[in-house]
Amino acid sequence: MIQIIVKNEMYAYDVYHITKAFFPNETVEQTVKEELLPLVSVSDEDGFLGTFEILEEGLSFSDRKRKKQQVSLRLYDWLAAKTGRKPAWGTLTGVRPTKLLMNLLETGKTEEEAVTWMQEQYRVTGEKSILGLEVAKREKALLEQLDYENGYSLYIGIPFCPSICSYCSFSSYPLASWKTRVEDYLDALCRELAFIGQTAAAKNKKLNTVYIGGGTPTTLEPEQLHRLLTCVESHFSYADLKEFTVEAGRPDSITREKLNVLKTHGIGRISVNPQTMQQKTLDAIGRRHTVEDVKRVYAMARELGFDNINMDLIAGLPGETKEDMQDTLEQIKKLAPDSLTVHALAIKRASRMTRENCAVQMGSALTQMIELASSYAKDMGLYPYYLYRQKNIAGNFENVGYAKVDKAGIYNILIMEEKQSILAVGAGASTKLVIPEEQAETDEKTGKKKTIVRIENTKDVSQYIRHTDEMIARKGEWLWR
């Protein structure tokens, strides 16, 4: 067990996650004791680490941000010396490393200076710094096509799934338990959509991307999908629409009739997500479809003319080996998707996998899986275009989206880089408004302008149906003042 004591809450988050990156399989306990002299004390039970203390008088910076950064660097360097390991993302604990690199490029740093800065300031390895830079450059080129001032994006949440995967912590519910309430849910959803569409039109705002996710949107019946898409068409102009994605996701929810509905409504981008092509793993994690189902549904989508198909994979699923990952990638390569998103497994507290204390793949095997995925993506003509990290992500790795040159998912970039407002409807949906700095309020604690405002919808489906008007009113207080 690793024990951490911090004097001030402001160090707690970074210190915990940096330590956890070095010891992903160890229990890490942290307490706050304001009376303690050192700012941070890290020790272990068996004496391998000994005790390391960071004292306040040894820090040269007085401002909060720089002091936190100094503490993080000292801790990282000590743990690296003790363990011989160097987690690839260094002291970075945030989910958006490319945002840092994007800012560096926008402020005039050269590519070489940006990479060096990431290595010196955060101990990010050269390989990950270059990966982040490559992604940031592609993101920057795509985002420059958008009108941030007048443009916005729309997320529509469908919180139902055929079954709940063991690693899932999203706002999703088994369809069998809610089948009689789906029409009520769509009634509420269309009321919220109508409000946003009318408000956007009144303010002359331009819809740039739409993403229907969940859950699994294709749990809806063909008639319900038609109803939803017709509702969107009725209330929004597509004149400035650059991308419309429906996350079809689970192969066991996809039929020819549903794909025909999507095609009829002009949906340009869909996902068919296997997560793995190992049947033993699919069975173990609660995905009620076969590997052959994935291939059959994918072929059906191609036959119907879909030319922008994404597939998701997860590296580090319980019981999988490097050889399993390689076999999965071989099968995906034969299918030749237009984009591929590779996730390092992130175990959230709300997931069944956490409750059952399932072991997560760590160490060299996961490293090899991530490297294999990168290599196969390159062989398939897919290049990294977006990148993000999550809390509790296995092995301190990252999630990377790879795509053909003209098939990058614009919405995926927008959700990470926070350059444009994303209005979200449905149970569990989170609206993210980007406020111009001159209109933003000042945070009392930090003194900084709050340029991002989040408005959360309730996760509970029954509460969402019952209180839709309240959520509409909450959005109305903020939308394009």
CSV table of C-alpha atoms in Angstrom, one decimal:
chain,number,residue,atom,x,y,z
A,1,MET,CA,0.0,0.0,0.0
A,2,ILE,CA,1.2,3.5,-0.8
A,3,GLN,CA,0.3,6.2,1.7
A,4,ILE,CA,0.1,9.9,0.9
A,5,ILE,CA,-0.5,12.8,3.3
A,6,VAL,CA,-1.0,16.3,1.8
A,7,LYS,CA,-1.1,19.5,3.8
A,8,ASN,CA,-3.4,21.3,1.4
A,9,GLU,CA,-6.3,20.1,-0.8
A,10,MET,CA,-4.9,21.9,-3.8
A,11,TYR,CA,-2.2,19.2,-4.2
A,12,ALA,CA,-4.4,16.2,-3.5
A,13,TYR,CA,-5.7,15.5,-7.0
A,14,ASP,CA,-2.4,15.7,-8.9
A,15,VAL,CA,-0.3,14.0,-6.3
A,16,TYR,CA,-2.7,11.1,-6.1
A,17,HIS,CA,-2.9,10.5,-9.8
A,18,ILE,CA,0.8,10.9,-10.4
A,19,THR,CA,1.5,8.3,-7.7
A,20,LYS,CA,-1.2,6.0,-9.1
A,21,ALA,CA,0.4,6.2,-12.5
A,22,PHE,CA,3.5,4.7,-11.1
A,23,PHE,CA,1.6,2.1,-9.1
A,24,PRO,CA,-1.5,1.2,-11.0
A,25,ASN,CA,-2.0,-2.2,-9.3
A,26,GLU,CA,-1.3,-0.9,-5.8
A,27,THR,CA,-3.8,0.5,-3.3
A,28,VAL,CA,-3.1,4.2,-2.9
A,29,GLU,CA,-4.5,6.0,0.2
A,30,GLN,CA,-4.5,9.7,0.7
A,31,THR,CA,-5.4,11.9,3.6
A,32,VAL,CA,-5.3,15.7,4.2
A,33,LYS,CA,-3.7,17.0,7.4
A,34,GLU,CA,-3.3,20.7,7.5
A,35,GLU,CA,-1.1,20.7,10.6
A,36,LEU,CA,1.6,18.6,8.8
A,37,LEU,CA,4.8,20.5,8.1
A,38,PRO,CA,5.7,19.0,4.7
A,39,LEU,CA,3.3,19.9,1.8
A,40,VAL,CA,3.4,16.3,0.7
A,41,SER,CA,4.6,13.0,2.2
A,42,VAL,CA,4.6,9.8,0.3
A,43,SER,CA,5.6,6.4,1.8
A,44,ASP,CA,4.9,2.7,1.5
A,45,GLU,CA,4.5,-0.1,3.9
A,46,ASP,CA,7.4,-2.4,2.9
A,47,GLY,CA,10.2,0.1,2.8
A,48,PHE,CA,10.9,0.0,-1.0
A,49,LEU,CA,10.1,3.6,-1.4
A,50,GLY,CA,11.0,4.9,2.0
A,51,THR,CA,9.5,8.3,2.7
A,52,PHE,CA,9.7,11.3,0.5
A,53,GLU,CA,8.7,14.8,1.7
A,54,ILE,CA,8.2,18.0,-0.2
A,55,LEU,CA,8.8,21.1,2.0
A,56,GLU,CA,7.3,24.5,1.3
A,57,GLU,CA,10.4,26.5,1.8
A,58,GLY,CA,12.1,24.6,-1.0
A,59,LEU,CA,9.6,25.9,-3.6
A,60,SER,CA,10.5,29.1,-5.5
A,61,PHE,CA,7.1,30.0,-6.9
A,62,SER,CA,4.5,31.8,-4.9
A,63,ASP,CA,1.5,31.5,-7.3
A,64,ARG,CA,-0.7,28.5,-7.0
A,65,LYS,CA,-0.4,27.0,-10.5
A,66,ARG,CA,3.4,27.2,-10.6
A,67,LYS,CA,3.8,25.8,-7.1
A,68,LYS,CA,1.5,22.8,-7.9
A,69,GLN,CA,3.6,22.2,-11.0
A,70,GLN,CA,6.8,22.3,-9.0
A,71,VAL,CA,5.4,19.8,-6.5
A,72,SER,CA,4.3,17.5,-9.2
A,73,LEU,CA,7.7,17.5,-11.0
A,74,ARG,CA,9.6,16.8,-7.7
A,75,LEU,CA,7.3,13.9,-6.9
A,76,TYR,CA,7.5,12.5,-10.5
A,77,ASP,CA,11.3,12.7,-10.6
A,78,TRP,CA,11.6,11.0,-7.2
A,79,LEU,CA,9.2,8.2,-8.1
A,80,ALA,CA,10.9,7.7,-11.5
A,81,ALA,CA,14.3,7.4,-9.7
A,82,LYS,CA,12.9,4.9,-7.1
A,83,THR,CA,11.0,2.7,-9.5
A,84,GLY,CA,13.0,3.0,-12.8
A,85,ARG,CA,9.6,3.7,-14.5
A,86,LYS,CA,8.6,6.8,-16.4
A,87,PRO,CA,4.8,7.0,-17.1
A,88,ALA,CA,4.4,8.3,-20.6
A,89,TRP,CA,2.3,11.3,-19.9
A,90,GLY,CA,4.5,12.5,-17.1
A,91,THR,CA,2.8,14.8,-14.5
A,92,LEU,CA,-0.2,15.5,-16.7
A,93,THR,CA,-3.4,14.5,-15.0
A,94,GLY,CA,-5.9,16.3,-17.2
A,95,VAL,CA,-7.9,14.7,-19.9
A,96,ARG,CA,-7.0,17.1,-22.8
A,97,PRO,CA,-3.2,17.1,-23.4
A,98,THR,CA,-3.7,18.3,-27.0
A,99,LYS,CA,-5.4,21.4,-25.7
A,100,LEU,CA,-2.0,22.4,-24.2
A,101,LEU,CA,-0.3,21.8,-27.5
A,102,MET,CA,-2.9,23.6,-29.4
A,103,ASN,CA,-2.5,26.7,-27.2
A,104,LEU,CA,1.3,26.5,-27.7
A,105,LEU,CA,1.0,26.5,-31.5
A,106,GLU,CA,-1.6,29.3,-31.3
A,107,THR,CA,0.7,31.5,-29.2
A,108,GLY,CA,3.5,31.2,-31.8
A,109,LYS,CA,5.7,28.4,-30.5
A,110,THR,CA,7.4,26.2,-33.2
A,111,GLU,CA,6.6,22.5,-33.3
A,112,GLU,CA,10.0,21.7,-31.9
A,113,GLU,CA,9.6,24.2,-29.0
A,114,ALA,CA,6.2,22.8,-28.2
A,115,VAL,CA,7.5,19.2,-27.9
A,116,THR,CA,10.5,20.4,-25.8
A,117,TRP,CA,8.2,22.4,-23.6
A,118,MET,CA,5.9,19.3,-22.9
A,119,GLN,CA,9.0,17.3,-22.0
A,120,GLU,CA,10.5,19.9,-19.7
A,121,GLN,CA,7.4,21.2,-18.0
A,122,TYR,CA,5.4,17.9,-17.7
A,123,ARG,CA,8.0,15.1,-18.2
A,124,VAL,CA,5.8,13.8,-21.1
A,125,THR,CA,7.9,11.4,-23.2
A,126,GLY,CA,9.1,12.5,-26.7
A,127,GLU,CA,6.9,9.8,-28.3
A,128,LYS,CA,3.7,11.1,-26.6
A,129,SER,CA,4.6,14.7,-27.1
A,130,ILE,CA,5.0,14.1,-30.9
A,131,LEU,CA,1.7,12.1,-30.9
A,132,GLY,CA,0.0,15.0,-29.2
A,133,LEU,CA,1.5,17.5,-31.6
A,134,GLU,CA,0.4,15.5,-34.6
A,135,VAL,CA,-3.2,15.3,-33.3
A,136,ALA,CA,-3.1,19.1,-32.4
A,137,LYS,CA,-2.1,20.0,-35.9
A,138,ARG,CA,-4.9,18.0,-37.5
A,139,GLU,CA,-7.4,19.3,-35.0
A,140,LYS,CA,-6.3,22.9,-35.6
A,141,ALA,CA,-6.7,22.5,-39.4
A,142,LEU,CA,-10.3,21.1,-39.0
A,143,LEU,CA,-11.4,23.6,-36.4
A,144,GLU,CA,-10.2,26.6,-38.5
A,145,GLN,CA,-13.1,25.7,-40.8
A,146,LEU,CA,-15.7,26.5,-38.2
A,147,ASP,CA,-17.4,29.7,-37.1
A,148,TYR,CA,-17.0,29.7,-33.3
A,149,GLU,CA,-19.0,32.8,-32.7
A,150,ASN,CA,-22.2,31.8,-34.6
A,151,GLY,CA,-21.7,28.0,-34.9
A,152,TYR,CA,-22.8,25.3,-32.4
A,153,SER,CA,-23.1,21.5,-32.2
A,154,LEU,CA,-25.9,19.3,-30.9
A,155,TYR,CA,-25.8,16.1,-28.9
A,156,ILE,CA,-28.8,13.9,-28.6
A,157,GLY,CA,-28.7,11.2,-25.9
A,158,ILE,CA,-30.5,7.8,-26.1
A,159,PRO,CA,-30.0,6.2,-22.8
A,160,PHE,CA,-31.0,2.6,-23.6
A,161,CYS,CA,-28.9,-0.4,-24.4
A,162,PRO,CA,-29.6,-4.1,-25.3
A,163,SER,CA,-27.6,-5.0,-22.1
A,164,ILE,CA,-25.1,-3.2,-19.9
A,165,CYS,CA,-21.4,-3.9,-20.5
A,166,SER,CA,-19.4,-4.7,-17.4
A,167,TYR,CA,-17.1,-1.7,-17.9
A,168,CYS,CA,-19.8,0.8,-18.6
A,169,SER,CA,-20.6,3.8,-16.3
A,170,PHE,CA,-22.6,5.9,-18.8
A,171,SER,CA,-26.2,6.9,-18.3
A,172,SER,CA,-27.6,3.8,-19.9
A,173,TYR,CA,-30.4,1.4,-19.0
A,174,PRO,CA,-31.4,-2.0,-20.3
A,175,LEU,CA,-34.1,-1.5,-23.0
A,176,ALA,CA,-36.2,-4.4,-21.7
A,177,SER,CA,-36.9,-2.5,-18.5
A,178,TRP,CA,-37.9,0.7,-20.3
A,179,LYS,CA,-39.6,-0.5,-23.5
A,180,THR,CA,-43.0,0.9,-22.4
A,181,ARG,CA,-41.5,4.4,-21.7
A,182,VAL,CA,-39.5,4.9,-24.9
A,183,GLU,CA,-42.3,6.9,-26.6
A,184,ASP,CA,-42.7,9.1,-23.5
A,185,TYR,CA,-38.9,9.6,-23.6
A,186,LEU,CA,-39.1,10.7,-27.3
A,187,ASP,CA,-42.0,13.1,-26.5
A,188,ALA,CA,-39.8,14.8,-23.9
A,189,LEU,CA,-36.7,14.7,-26.2
A,190,CYS,CA,-38.6,16.4,-29.0
A,191,ARG,CA,-39.8,19.2,-26.7
A,192,GLU,CA,-36.3,19.9,-25.7
A,193,LEU,CA,-35.1,19.8,-29.3
A,194,ALA,CA,-37.9,22.1,-30.4
A,195,PHE,CA,-36.9,24.7,-27.8
A,196,ILE,CA,-33.2,24.6,-28.8
A,197,GLY,CA,-34.0,24.8,-32.5
A,198,GLN,CA,-36.3,27.7,-32.1
A,199,THR,CA,-33.8,29.6,-29.9
A,200,ALA,CA,-31.0,29.0,-32.3
A,201,ALA,CA,-33.1,30.2,-35.3
A,202,ALA,CA,-34.1,33.4,-33.4
A,203,LYS,CA,-30.4,34.1,-32.6
A,204,ASN,CA,-29.2,33.3,-36.2
A,205,LYS,CA,-27.0,30.5,-34.9
A,206,LYS,CA,-25.6,27.9,-37.3
A,207,LEU,CA,-25.7,24.1,-36.6
A,208,ASN,CA,-22.3,22.6,-37.5
A,209,THR,CA,-22.4,19.0,-36.2
A,210,VAL,CA,-25.0,16.6,-34.7
A,211,TYR,CA,-24.1,13.5,-32.7
A,212,ILE,CA,-26.7,11.0,-31.5
A,213,GLY,CA,-25.1,8.8,-28.8
A,214,GLY,CA,-26.0,7.0,-25.6
A,215,GLY,CA,-26.5,4.3,-24.6
A,216,THR,CA,-27.2,2.8,-28.0
A,217,PRO,CA,-29.4,4.9,-30.4
A,218,THR,CA,-30.2,1.9,-32.5
A,219,THR,CA,-32.1,0.3,-29.7
A,220,LEU,CA,-34.9,2.5,-31.0
A,221,GLU,CA,-37.3,0.7,-33.4
A,222,PRO,CA,-37.1,1.9,-37.1
A,223,GLU,CA,-40.3,4.0,-36.6
A,224,GLN,CA,-38.9,5.6,-33.5
A,225,LEU,CA,-35.6,6.4,-35.3
A,226,HIS,CA,-37.6,7.9,-38.1
A,227,ARG,CA,-39.6,10.0,-35.6
A,228,LEU,CA,-36.5,11.3,-33.9
A,229,LEU,CA,-34.7,12.2,-37.1
A,230,THR,CA,-37.8,13.8,-38.5
A,231,CYS,CA,-38.1,15.9,-35.3
A,232,VAL,CA,-34.5,17.1,-35.8
A,233,GLU,CA,-35.1,18.0,-39.4
A,234,SER,CA,-38.3,19.9,-38.5
A,235,HIS,CA,-36.6,22.2,-36.0
A,236,PHE,CA,-33.0,22.7,-37.3
A,237,SER,CA,-31.5,24.1,-40.5
A,238,TYR,CA,-28.9,21.9,-42.1
A,239,ALA,CA,-27.5,24.7,-44.3
A,240,ASP,CA,-24.3,24.8,-42.3
A,241,LEU,CA,-24.2,21.2,-41.2
A,242,LYS,CA,-20.8,19.6,-41.7
A,243,GLU,CA,-21.3,16.2,-40.0
A,244,PHE,CA,-24.2,14.1,-38.7
A,245,THR,CA,-23.1,11.0,-36.7
A,246,VAL,CA,-25.3,8.2,-35.3
A,247,GLU,CA,-23.5,5.9,-32.9
A,248,ALA,CA,-25.1,2.7,-34.0
A,249,GLY,CA,-22.7,0.9,-31.7
A,250,ARG,CA,-23.9,-2.5,-30.7
A,251,PRO,CA,-24.2,-4.9,-33.6
A,252,ASP,CA,-27.0,-6.7,-31.8
A,253,SER,CA,-29.2,-3.6,-32.1
A,254,ILE,CA,-28.6,-3.0,-35.8
A,255,THR,CA,-31.0,-4.2,-38.5
A,256,ARG,CA,-31.3,-3.5,-42.2
A,257,GLU,CA,-34.5,-1.6,-41.6
A,258,LYS,CA,-32.8,0.7,-39.1
A,259,LEU,CA,-29.8,1.3,-41.4
A,260,ASN,CA,-32.3,2.2,-44.2
A,261,VAL,CA,-33.9,4.8,-41.9
A,262,LEU,CA,-30.5,6.4,-41.3
A,263,LYS,CA,-29.7,6.3,-45.0
A,264,THR,CA,-33.0,7.8,-45.9
A,265,HIS,CA,-32.4,10.7,-43.5
A,266,GLY,CA,-29.0,11.4,-44.9
A,267,ILE,CA,-26.9,10.3,-42.0
A,268,GLY,CA,-23.3,10.5,-43.2
A,269,ARG,CA,-21.3,8.9,-40.3
A,270,ILE,CA,-22.1,5.8,-38.2
A,271,SER,CA,-20.3,3.6,-35.7
A,272,VAL,CA,-20.3,-0.2,-35.5
A,273,ASN,CA,-18.4,-0.9,-32.3
A,274,PRO,CA,-17.1,-4.4,-31.6
A,275,GLN,CA,-14.7,-3.4,-28.7
A,276,THR,CA,-12.9,-6.7,-29.4
A,277,MET,CA,-13.1,-9.5,-31.9
A,278,GLN,CA,-12.5,-12.2,-29.3
A,279,GLN,CA,-15.7,-14.1,-28.6
A,280,LYS,CA,-14.6,-15.2,-25.1
A,281,THR,CA,-14.2,-11.5,-24.1
A,282,LEU,CA,-17.5,-10.4,-25.6
A,283,ASP,CA,-19.2,-13.1,-23.6
A,284,ALA,CA,-17.3,-12.1,-20.4
A,285,ILE,CA,-18.1,-8.4,-20.6
A,286,GLY,CA,-21.8,-8.8,-21.3
A,287,ARG,CA,-21.9,-8.0,-25.0
A,288,ARG,CA,-24.7,-10.1,-26.4
A,289,HIS,CA,-23.4,-10.4,-30.0
A,290,THR,CA,-20.9,-12.5,-31.8
A,291,VAL,CA,-17.9,-11.7,-33.9
A,292,GLU,CA,-19.8,-12.8,-36.9
A,293,ASP,CA,-22.5,-10.3,-36.1
A,294,VAL,CA,-20.0,-7.5,-36.3
A,295,LYS,CA,-18.8,-8.6,-39.7
A,296,ARG,CA,-22.4,-9.2,-41.0
A,297,VAL,CA,-23.7,-5.7,-39.8
A,298,TYR,CA,-20.6,-4.0,-41.1
A,299,ALA,CA,-21.0,-5.6,-44.6
A,300,MET,CA,-24.7,-4.7,-44.6
A,301,ALA,CA,-23.8,-1.0,-43.9
A,302,ARG,CA,-21.3,-0.9,-46.7
A,303,GLU,CA,-23.9,-2.6,-49.0
A,304,LEU,CA,-26.4,0.2,-48.2
A,305,GLY,CA,-23.8,2.8,-49.2
A,306,PHE,CA,-22.4,4.0,-45.8
A,307,ASP,CA,-18.9,5.4,-46.6
A,308,ASN,CA,-17.9,6.8,-43.3
A,309,ILE,CA,-18.0,4.0,-40.7
A,310,ASN,CA,-16.1,4.2,-37.3
A,311,MET,CA,-15.2,1.2,-35.1
A,312,ASP,CA,-14.3,1.3,-31.4
A,313,LEU,CA,-11.8,-1.1,-29.7
A,314,ILE,CA,-10.8,-1.3,-26.1
A,315,ALA,CA,-7.2,-2.3,-25.1
A,316,GLY,CA,-6.8,-4.0,-21.7
A,317,LEU,CA,-10.1,-5.9,-21.4
A,318,PRO,CA,-9.8,-8.5,-18.7
A,319,GLY,CA,-8.2,-11.8,-19.8
A,320,GLU,CA,-6.9,-10.4,-23.1
A,321,THR,CA,-3.3,-10.8,-24.3
A,322,LYS,CA,-1.2,-9.0,-26.8
A,323,GLU,CA,-1.9,-11.9,-29.2
A,324,ASP,CA,-5.7,-11.4,-28.8
A,325,MET,CA,-5.3,-7.7,-29.6
A,326,GLN,CA,-3.3,-8.6,-32.7
A,327,ASP,CA,-5.9,-11.0,-33.9
A,328,THR,CA,-8.6,-8.4,-33.3
A,329,LEU,CA,-6.7,-5.8,-35.3
A,330,GLU,CA,-6.1,-8.3,-38.2
A,331,GLN,CA,-9.8,-8.8,-38.4
A,332,ILE,CA,-10.5,-5.1,-38.3
A,333,LYS,CA,-7.9,-4.5,-41.0
A,334,LYS,CA,-9.8,-6.8,-43.3
A,335,LEU,CA,-13.0,-4.8,-42.8
A,336,ALA,CA,-11.2,-1.5,-43.4
A,337,PRO,CA,-13.2,1.0,-41.5
A,338,ASP,CA,-12.9,4.7,-42.3
A,339,SER,CA,-12.0,5.5,-38.7
A,340,LEU,CA,-10.9,3.6,-35.6
A,341,THR,CA,-11.1,4.7,-32.0
A,342,VAL,CA,-8.8,2.8,-29.6
A,343,HIS,CA,-9.5,3.2,-25.9
A,344,ALA,CA,-7.3,2.1,-23.0
A,345,LEU,CA,-9.8,0.6,-20.6
A,346,ALA,CA,-10.9,3.1,-17.9
A,347,ILE,CA,-12.7,1.5,-14.9
A,348,LYS,CA,-15.2,3.9,-13.4
A,349,ARG,CA,-16.7,3.5,-9.9
A,350,ALA,CA,-20.2,3.0,-11.3
A,351,SER,CA,-19.3,0.1,-13.5
A,352,ARG,CA,-20.1,-3.6,-12.7
A,353,MET,CA,-16.4,-4.4,-13.3
A,354,THR,CA,-15.4,-2.2,-10.4
A,355,ARG,CA,-18.1,-3.7,-8.1
A,356,GLU,CA,-16.8,-7.2,-9.0
A,357,ASN,CA,-13.1,-6.2,-8.4
A,358,CYS,CA,-12.1,-7.4,-11.9
A,359,ALA,CA,-8.4,-7.2,-12.6
A,360,VAL,CA,-7.3,-4.8,-15.3
A,361,GLN,CA,-4.5,-5.3,-17.8
A,362,MET,CA,-1.5,-3.2,-16.9
A,363,GLY,CA,2.2,-3.0,-17.7
A,364,SER,CA,4.0,-4.1,-20.8
A,365,ALA,CA,1.1,-6.1,-22.3
A,366,LEU,CA,-1.0,-3.0,-22.5
A,367,THR,CA,1.8,-1.0,-23.8
A,368,GLN,CA,2.2,-3.5,-26.6
A,369,MET,CA,-1.5,-3.4,-27.3
A,370,ILE,CA,-1.5,0.3,-27.7
A,371,GLU,CA,1.6,0.2,-29.9
A,372,LEU,CA,0.0,-2.5,-32.1
A,373,ALA,CA,-3.1,-0.5,-32.6
A,374,SER,CA,-1.1,2.5,-33.7
A,375,SER,CA,0.9,0.4,-36.1
A,376,TYR,CA,-2.2,-1.3,-37.6
A,377,ALA,CA,-4.0,2.1,-37.9
A,378,LYS,CA,-1.1,3.4,-40.0
A,379,ASP,CA,-1.1,0.3,-42.2
A,380,MET,CA,-4.8,0.9,-42.8
A,381,GLY,CA,-4.1,4.5,-43.9
A,382,LEU,CA,-5.6,6.0,-40.7
A,383,TYR,CA,-4.0,8.9,-38.9
A,384,PRO,CA,-4.4,10.2,-35.3
A,385,TYR,CA,-6.8,13.1,-35.3
A,386,TYR,CA,-8.1,13.3,-31.7
A,387,LEU,CA,-6.8,12.2,-28.3
A,388,TYR,CA,-8.1,12.3,-24.8
A,389,ARG,CA,-7.4,10.7,-21.4
A,390,GLN,CA,-9.8,9.6,-18.6
A,391,LYS,CA,-9.6,9.2,-14.9
A,392,ASN,CA,-8.7,5.6,-13.9
A,393,ILE,CA,-7.5,4.8,-17.3
A,394,ALA,CA,-5.4,1.6,-17.4
A,395,GLY,CA,-1.7,2.1,-17.4
A,396,ASN,CA,-1.9,5.9,-17.6
A,397,PHE,CA,-2.5,5.7,-21.4
A,398,GLU,CA,-4.8,7.5,-23.7
A,399,ASN,CA,-7.7,7.1,-26.1
A,400,VAL,CA,-6.9,7.9,-29.7
A,401,GLY,CA,-9.1,8.4,-32.7
A,402,TYR,CA,-7.5,7.4,-36.1
A,403,ALA,CA,-9.2,8.3,-39.4
A,404,LYS,CA,-8.6,8.6,-43.1
A,405,VAL,CA,-7.6,12.1,-44.2
A,406,ASP,CA,-11.2,13.2,-45.1
A,407,LYS,CA,-13.1,11.1,-42.4
A,408,ALA,CA,-12.1,12.7,-39.1
A,409,GLY,CA,-15.0,13.1,-36.7
A,410,ILE,CA,-15.4,16.9,-36.2
A,411,TYR,CA,-17.7,16.5,-33.2
A,412,ASN,CA,-15.1,14.3,-31.4
A,413,ILE,CA,-12.6,17.2,-31.7
A,414,LEU,CA,-15.1,19.8,-30.5
A,415,ILE,CA,-16.0,17.9,-27.4
A,416,MET,CA,-12.3,17.8,-26.4
A,417,GLU,CA,-11.1,21.2,-27.4
A,418,GLU,CA,-14.0,23.3,-26.0
A,419,LYS,CA,-13.9,25.8,-28.8
A,420,GLN,CA,-17.6,25.7,-29.6
A,421,SER,CA,-20.8,25.4,-27.6
A,422,ILE,CA,-22.3,21.9,-27.6
A,423,LEU,CA,-26.0,21.8,-26.7
A,424,ALA,CA,-27.1,18.5,-25.3
A,425,VAL,CA,-30.5,17.0,-24.9
A,426,GLY,CA,-31.8,13.8,-23.2
A,427,ALA,CA,-31.3,12.1,-19.9
A,428,GLY,CA,-27.8,12.4,-18.6
A,429,ALA,CA,-26.8,14.8,-21.4
A,430,SER,CA,-24.3,17.6,-20.5
A,431,THR,CA,-24.5,20.9,-22.3
A,432,LYS,CA,-21.2,22.8,-22.6
A,433,LEU,CA,-21.5,26.5,-23.4
A,434,VAL,CA,-18.5,28.4,-24.5
A,435,ILE,CA,-18.9,32.0,-23.2
A,436,PRO,CA,-17.0,34.9,-24.8
A,437,GLU,CA,-14.5,36.2,-22.3
A,438,GLU,CA,-16.0,39.7,-22.2
A,439,GLN,CA,-19.3,38.2,-21.1
A,440,ALA,CA,-17.9,35.6,-18.7
A,441,GLU,CA,-18.2,35.8,-14.9
A,442,THR,CA,-15.2,35.7,-12.7
A,443,ASP,CA,-14.5,32.7,-10.5
A,444,GLU,CA,-14.2,34.0,-6.9
A,445,LYS,CA,-11.6,31.3,-6.0
A,446,THR,CA,-9.2,31.6,-8.9
A,447,GLY,CA,-9.9,35.1,-10.2
A,448,LYS,CA,-10.2,33.7,-13.7
A,449,LYS,CA,-13.0,34.1,-16.2
A,450,LYS,CA,-15.4,31.2,-16.4
A,451,THR,CA,-15.6,30.8,-20.1
A,452,ILE,CA,-17.2,27.3,-19.9
A,453,VAL,CA,-20.6,26.8,-18.4
A,454,ARG,CA,-22.0,23.3,-18.0
A,455,ILE,CA,-25.7,22.5,-17.7
A,456,GLU,CA,-26.5,18.9,-16.7
A,457,ASN,CA,-29.7,17.1,-17.4
A,458,THR,CA,-30.9,14.6,-14.8
A,459,LYS,CA,-29.6,11.0,-15.5
A,460,ASP,CA,-32.8,9.3,-14.3
A,461,VAL,CA,-35.1,8.6,-17.3
A,462,SER,CA,-38.3,9.0,-15.3
A,463,GLN,CA,-37.2,12.3,-13.8
A,464,TYR,CA,-36.1,13.5,-17.2
A,465,ILE,CA,-39.6,12.7,-18.7
A,466,ARG,CA,-41.3,14.4,-15.7
A,467,HIS,CA,-39.1,17.5,-15.5
A,468,THR,CA,-38.2,18.2,-19.1
A,469,ASP,CA,-39.6,21.7,-18.9
A,470,GLU,CA,-37.4,22.5,-15.9
A,471,MET,CA,-34.3,21.5,-17.9
A,472,ILE,CA,-35.5,23.6,-20.9
A,473,ALA,CA,-35.8,26.6,-18.5
A,474,ARG,CA,-32.4,26.0,-17.1
A,475,LYS,CA,-30.9,26.1,-20.6
A,476,GLY,CA,-33.0,29.2,-21.5
A,477,GLU,CA,-31.3,31.1,-18.7
A,478,TRP,CA,-27.9,30.8,-20.5
A,479,LEU,CA,-28.5,30.3,-24.2
A,480,TRP,CA,-26.9,33.0,-26.3
A,481,ARG,CA,-27.6,35.9,-23.9
